[in-house]
Amino acid sequence: MRNVFIAGDSTAADKYASAAPETGWGMALPFFLSHKLRVVNHAMNGRSSKSFIDEGRLAPILEAIRPGDFLLVQFGHNDEKREDPTRYTEPWTSYQEHLLQYVDGGRARGGRPVLLTSVERRRFDAAGTALATHGEYPEAMRALAAAHDVPLLDIAALSRAL
């Protein structure tokens, strides 16, 4: 059996029943995968690419990941929070540097990292057109994925279109 590890924020995190109907996409993922894949969801509310690492949350994933396992990485919502130095990253420098720690760490152990841009917030203009809400973070992730040959799921674009 292969594992699908998730490193991310509240949009991917497991939620308690008391939070219903709020759910993270990581909770639903097992319903769409083969029984030969086990989801191991490490996503946590309020985390950024930086704070997840600083709190030691990436280390257990890298200790457990094995050749052929997947590592899904989705951060950005909390990386944007300039007022919080424990979470803030700059899109074209520290954000990309932190994301590379996930990619390089997973690859070093034979894992298969996949980057996921952030789920869009539900913001619309007066005409009802969905707005991009994550500034340069999705583009910075797309560029990093292309430069380092990392598979990318463009959830920002897909969720905005939806």
CSV table of C-alpha atoms in Angstrom, one decimal:
chain,number,residue,atom,x,y,z
A,1,MET,CA,0.0,0.0,0.0
A,2,ARG,CA,1.2,3.5,-0.9
A,3,ASN,CA,0.6,6.6,1.2
A,4,VAL,CA,-0.6,10.0,0.2
A,5,PHE,CA,0.7,12.5,2.7
A,6,ILE,CA,-0.9,15.9,3.0
A,7,ALA,CA,1.0,19.0,4.2
A,8,GLY,CA,-1.2,22.0,4.2
A,9,ASP,CA,-3.5,24.5,6.0
A,10,SER,CA,-7.2,24.5,7.1
A,11,THR,CA,-8.5,24.0,3.6
A,12,ALA,CA,-7.0,20.5,3.6
A,13,ALA,CA,-7.2,19.7,7.3
A,14,ASP,CA,-9.4,17.1,9.0
A,15,LYS,CA,-12.3,18.8,11.0
A,16,TYR,CA,-14.2,17.6,14.0
A,17,ALA,CA,-17.9,16.9,13.8
A,18,SER,CA,-18.6,20.0,15.8
A,19,ALA,CA,-17.2,22.1,12.8
A,20,ALA,CA,-19.7,20.6,10.3
A,21,PRO,CA,-20.5,21.3,7.6
A,22,GLU,CA,-16.9,22.7,7.4
A,23,THR,CA,-14.5,20.1,5.9
A,24,GLY,CA,-11.1,20.1,4.4
A,25,TRP,CA,-10.5,18.5,1.0
A,26,GLY,CA,-8.1,16.0,2.7
A,27,MET,CA,-11.1,14.5,4.5
A,28,ALA,CA,-12.9,13.7,1.3
A,29,LEU,CA,-9.8,12.6,-0.7
A,30,PRO,CA,-10.0,8.9,0.4
A,31,PHE,CA,-13.4,8.5,-1.2
A,32,PHE,CA,-11.9,9.3,-4.6
A,33,LEU,CA,-8.8,7.1,-4.4
A,34,SER,CA,-8.0,3.4,-4.8
A,35,HIS,CA,-8.1,1.3,-1.7
A,36,LYS,CA,-4.4,0.7,-2.4
A,37,LEU,CA,-3.7,4.4,-1.4
A,38,ARG,CA,-3.9,5.5,2.3
A,39,VAL,CA,-4.3,9.2,3.0
A,40,VAL,CA,-2.2,10.5,5.9
A,41,ASN,CA,-3.4,14.0,6.5
A,42,HIS,CA,-1.0,16.2,8.5
A,43,ALA,CA,-2.6,19.5,7.4
A,44,MET,CA,-3.4,21.9,10.3
A,45,ASN,CA,-5.5,25.0,10.6
A,46,GLY,CA,-3.7,28.3,10.4
A,47,ARG,CA,-0.4,26.9,9.2
A,48,SER,CA,1.8,28.4,6.4
A,49,SER,CA,4.6,26.8,4.5
A,50,LYS,CA,7.0,28.4,7.1
A,51,SER,CA,5.1,27.7,10.4
A,52,PHE,CA,4.4,24.1,9.4
A,53,ILE,CA,8.2,23.5,9.1
A,54,ASP,CA,9.1,25.7,12.1
A,55,GLU,CA,6.7,23.7,14.4
A,56,GLY,CA,8.3,20.5,13.3
A,57,ARG,CA,5.3,19.2,11.4
A,58,LEU,CA,7.2,18.3,8.2
A,59,ALA,CA,9.8,16.2,10.0
A,60,PRO,CA,7.4,13.3,10.8
A,61,ILE,CA,6.2,13.2,7.2
A,62,LEU,CA,9.8,13.0,5.9
A,63,GLU,CA,10.5,10.2,8.5
A,64,ALA,CA,7.6,8.2,7.3
A,65,ILE,CA,7.6,8.7,3.6
A,66,ARG,CA,8.8,5.8,1.5
A,67,PRO,CA,9.7,5.4,-2.2
A,68,GLY,CA,6.5,5.7,-4.3
A,69,ASP,CA,4.5,7.6,-1.7
A,70,PHE,CA,3.0,10.9,-2.6
A,71,LEU,CA,3.4,14.2,-0.8
A,72,LEU,CA,0.7,16.7,-1.6
A,73,VAL,CA,1.7,20.3,-0.5
A,74,GLN,CA,-0.8,23.1,-0.4
A,75,PHE,CA,0.0,26.4,1.3
A,76,GLY,CA,-0.6,30.1,0.6
A,77,HIS,CA,-3.6,31.3,2.6
A,78,ASN,CA,-1.6,31.9,5.8
A,79,ASP,CA,1.7,32.7,4.0
A,80,GLU,CA,0.0,36.0,2.9
A,81,LYS,CA,-0.4,37.3,6.5
A,82,ARG,CA,2.1,40.1,6.6
A,83,GLU,CA,1.1,41.0,10.2
A,84,ASP,CA,2.2,37.6,11.5
A,85,PRO,CA,6.0,37.0,11.2
A,86,THR,CA,5.6,33.4,12.4
A,87,ARG,CA,3.6,32.6,9.2
A,88,TYR,CA,4.4,35.3,6.6
A,89,THR,CA,6.5,34.4,3.5
A,90,GLU,CA,7.2,36.5,0.5
A,91,PRO,CA,5.9,34.8,-2.7
A,92,TRP,CA,9.0,35.0,-4.9
A,93,THR,CA,11.6,34.3,-2.2
A,94,SER,CA,10.8,32.7,1.2
A,95,TYR,CA,7.6,31.1,0.0
A,96,GLN,CA,9.4,29.3,-2.8
A,97,GLU,CA,12.3,28.5,-0.5
A,98,HIS,CA,10.0,26.8,2.0
A,99,LEU,CA,8.1,24.9,-0.7
A,100,LEU,CA,11.5,23.5,-1.9
A,101,GLN,CA,12.1,22.0,1.5
A,102,TYR,CA,9.0,19.9,1.0
A,103,VAL,CA,9.9,19.0,-2.6
A,104,ASP,CA,13.6,18.2,-1.9
A,105,GLY,CA,12.8,16.4,1.4
A,106,GLY,CA,10.2,14.2,-0.2
A,107,ARG,CA,12.3,13.4,-3.3
A,108,ALA,CA,15.4,12.6,-1.2
A,109,ARG,CA,13.4,9.7,0.3
A,110,GLY,CA,11.9,8.5,-3.0
A,111,GLY,CA,8.6,10.3,-2.5
A,112,ARG,CA,6.6,11.9,-5.2
A,113,PRO,CA,5.8,15.6,-4.3
A,114,VAL,CA,2.9,17.4,-5.9
A,115,LEU,CA,2.3,21.1,-5.4
A,116,LEU,CA,-1.3,22.4,-5.1
A,117,THR,CA,-2.1,26.1,-5.4
A,118,SER,CA,-4.5,27.4,-2.8
A,119,VAL,CA,-8.3,27.0,-2.9
A,120,GLU,CA,-9.8,30.4,-3.9
A,121,ARG,CA,-11.8,32.3,-1.4
A,122,ARG,CA,-15.4,32.9,-2.3
A,123,ARG,CA,-15.1,36.6,-3.5
A,124,PHE,CA,-16.9,38.0,-6.5
A,125,ASP,CA,-17.2,41.3,-8.3
A,126,ALA,CA,-20.5,43.2,-8.8
A,127,ALA,CA,-21.1,41.1,-12.0
A,128,GLY,CA,-20.7,37.8,-10.1
A,129,THR,CA,-17.3,37.0,-11.6
A,130,ALA,CA,-15.1,35.1,-9.2
A,131,LEU,CA,-12.0,37.0,-8.2
A,132,ALA,CA,-8.4,35.8,-7.7
A,133,THR,CA,-7.7,36.2,-3.9
A,134,HIS,CA,-4.2,35.0,-3.4
A,135,GLY,CA,-2.0,37.7,-5.1
A,136,GLU,CA,1.2,36.3,-6.5
A,137,TYR,CA,1.3,33.1,-4.4
A,138,PRO,CA,-0.3,30.9,-7.1
A,139,GLU,CA,2.0,32.2,-9.8
A,140,ALA,CA,5.1,31.8,-7.6
A,141,MET,CA,4.1,28.2,-7.0
A,142,ARG,CA,3.4,27.6,-10.7
A,143,ALA,CA,6.9,29.0,-11.5
A,144,LEU,CA,8.6,26.9,-8.9
A,145,ALA,CA,6.8,23.7,-10.1
A,146,ALA,CA,7.9,24.4,-13.7
A,147,ALA,CA,11.5,25.3,-12.7
A,148,HIS,CA,11.9,22.1,-10.6
A,149,ASP,CA,9.8,19.7,-12.7
A,150,VAL,CA,7.2,19.2,-9.9
A,151,PRO,CA,3.7,18.1,-10.8
A,152,LEU,CA,1.2,20.9,-10.1
A,153,LEU,CA,-2.5,20.8,-9.4
A,154,ASP,CA,-3.8,24.4,-10.1
A,155,ILE,CA,-6.5,24.4,-7.5
A,156,ALA,CA,-6.7,28.2,-7.5
A,157,ALA,CA,-7.6,28.2,-11.1
A,158,LEU,CA,-10.0,25.2,-10.9
A,159,SER,CA,-11.8,26.5,-7.8
A,160,ARG,CA,-12.2,30.0,-9.3
A,161,ALA,CA,-13.6,28.5,-12.5
A,162,LEU,CA,-16.0,26.4,-10.5
